[in-house]
């Protein structure tokens, strides 16, 4: 067993306000990193959160009526 592991670090933006498209993008980025030898791929915290962070602070921003 090898003592080394190749880690891929993703520095990319998710697709704004689109969880499904962001997931597809994440899968493509993971595949690309794996093709380059990565055994572990890391994304930033809340990369696939699926909701805008400001909703926690301004809940009325989600209301359209």
PDB file of C-alpha atoms in Angstrom:
ATOM      1  CA  UNK A   1       0.000   0.000   0.000  1.00  0.00           C
ATOM      2  CA  UNK A   2       1.229   3.468  -0.884  1.00  0.00           C
ATOM      3  CA  UNK A   3       1.880   6.105   1.760  1.00  0.00           C
ATOM      4  CA  UNK A   4       0.799   8.839  -0.637  1.00  0.00           C
ATOM      5  CA  UNK A   5      -2.606   9.924  -1.847  1.00  0.00           C
ATOM      6  CA  UNK A   6      -3.458  12.433  -4.537  1.00  0.00           C
ATOM      7  CA  UNK A   7      -6.082  14.929  -3.381  1.00  0.00           C
ATOM      8  CA  UNK A   8      -8.058  17.143  -5.725  1.00  0.00           C
ATOM      9  CA  UNK A   9      -9.210  20.521  -4.430  1.00  0.00           C
ATOM     10  CA  UNK A  10     -12.097  22.064  -6.360  1.00  0.00           C
ATOM     11  CA  UNK A  11     -12.070  25.814  -6.758  1.00  0.00           C
ATOM     12  CA  UNK A  12     -15.223  26.468  -8.750  1.00  0.00           C
ATOM     13  CA  UNK A  13     -18.613  28.036  -8.272  1.00  0.00           C
ATOM     14  CA  UNK A  14     -21.843  26.055  -8.148  1.00  0.00           C
ATOM     15  CA  UNK A  15     -24.607  26.926 -10.597  1.00  0.00           C
ATOM     16  CA  UNK A  16     -26.442  29.794  -8.908  1.00  0.00           C
ATOM     17  CA  UNK A  17     -29.833  28.784  -7.481  1.00  0.00           C
ATOM     18  CA  UNK A  18     -29.833  25.439  -9.305  1.00  0.00           C
ATOM     19  CA  UNK A  19     -29.127  22.413  -7.121  1.00  0.00           C
ATOM     20  CA  UNK A  20     -29.518  19.819  -9.906  1.00  0.00           C
ATOM     21  CA  UNK A  21     -27.158  21.647 -12.262  1.00  0.00           C
ATOM     22  CA  UNK A  22     -24.681  22.156  -9.409  1.00  0.00           C
ATOM     23  CA  UNK A  23     -24.764  18.439  -8.646  1.00  0.00           C
ATOM     24  CA  UNK A  24     -24.118  17.623 -12.315  1.00  0.00           C
ATOM     25  CA  UNK A  25     -21.225  20.094 -12.301  1.00  0.00           C
ATOM     26  CA  UNK A  26     -19.807  18.519  -9.135  1.00  0.00           C
ATOM     27  CA  UNK A  27     -19.965  15.062 -10.704  1.00  0.00           C
ATOM     28  CA  UNK A  28     -18.133  16.312 -13.799  1.00  0.00           C
ATOM     29  CA  UNK A  29     -15.460  17.978 -11.661  1.00  0.00           C
ATOM     30  CA  UNK A  30     -15.013  14.812  -9.583  1.00  0.00           C
ATOM     31  CA  UNK A  31     -14.651  12.737 -12.758  1.00  0.00           C
ATOM     32  CA  UNK A  32     -12.094  15.188 -14.133  1.00  0.00           C
ATOM     33  CA  UNK A  33     -10.079  15.068 -10.908  1.00  0.00           C
ATOM     34  CA  UNK A  34     -10.216  11.260 -10.863  1.00  0.00           C
ATOM     35  CA  UNK A  35      -8.971  11.135 -14.456  1.00  0.00           C
ATOM     36  CA  UNK A  36      -6.005  13.217 -13.269  1.00  0.00           C
ATOM     37  CA  UNK A  37      -5.280  10.715 -10.495  1.00  0.00           C
ATOM     38  CA  UNK A  38      -7.148  12.117  -7.500  1.00  0.00           C
ATOM     39  CA  UNK A  39      -8.344   9.549  -4.976  1.00  0.00           C
ATOM     40  CA  UNK A  40     -10.034  12.181  -2.810  1.00  0.00           C
ATOM     41  CA  UNK A  41     -11.788  15.315  -4.095  1.00  0.00           C
ATOM     42  CA  UNK A  42     -12.670  18.176  -1.732  1.00  0.00           C
ATOM     43  CA  UNK A  43     -15.157  21.004  -2.254  1.00  0.00           C
ATOM     44  CA  UNK A  44     -15.636  24.092  -0.124  1.00  0.00           C
ATOM     45  CA  UNK A  45     -18.077  23.975   2.746  1.00  0.00           C
ATOM     46  CA  UNK A  46     -21.737  24.312   1.652  1.00  0.00           C
ATOM     47  CA  UNK A  47     -20.813  24.014  -2.034  1.00  0.00           C
ATOM     48  CA  UNK A  48     -24.014  22.015  -2.646  1.00  0.00           C
ATOM     49  CA  UNK A  49     -26.206  23.680  -0.096  1.00  0.00           C
ATOM     50  CA  UNK A  50     -29.098  24.222  -2.500  1.00  0.00           C
ATOM     51  CA  UNK A  51     -30.252  27.466  -0.965  1.00  0.00           C
ATOM     52  CA  UNK A  52     -28.834  30.977  -0.812  1.00  0.00           C
ATOM     53  CA  UNK A  53     -27.092  31.839   2.438  1.00  0.00           C
ATOM     54  CA  UNK A  54     -28.922  35.139   2.807  1.00  0.00           C
ATOM     55  CA  UNK A  55     -32.230  33.329   3.444  1.00  0.00           C
ATOM     56  CA  UNK A  56     -31.014  32.612   6.979  1.00  0.00           C
ATOM     57  CA  UNK A  57     -30.641  36.321   7.604  1.00  0.00           C
ATOM     58  CA  UNK A  58     -33.485  37.729   5.463  1.00  0.00           C
ATOM     59  CA  UNK A  59     -36.242  35.086   5.386  1.00  0.00           C
ATOM     60  CA  UNK A  60     -38.679  37.500   3.728  1.00  0.00           C
ATOM     61  CA  UNK A  61     -36.404  37.614   0.674  1.00  0.00           C
ATOM     62  CA  UNK A  62     -37.869  34.239  -0.316  1.00  0.00           C
ATOM     63  CA  UNK A  63     -41.414  35.634  -0.445  1.00  0.00           C
ATOM     64  CA  UNK A  64     -42.605  36.717  -3.872  1.00  0.00           C
ATOM     65  CA  UNK A  65     -46.094  37.956  -2.941  1.00  0.00           C
TER      66      UNK A  65
END
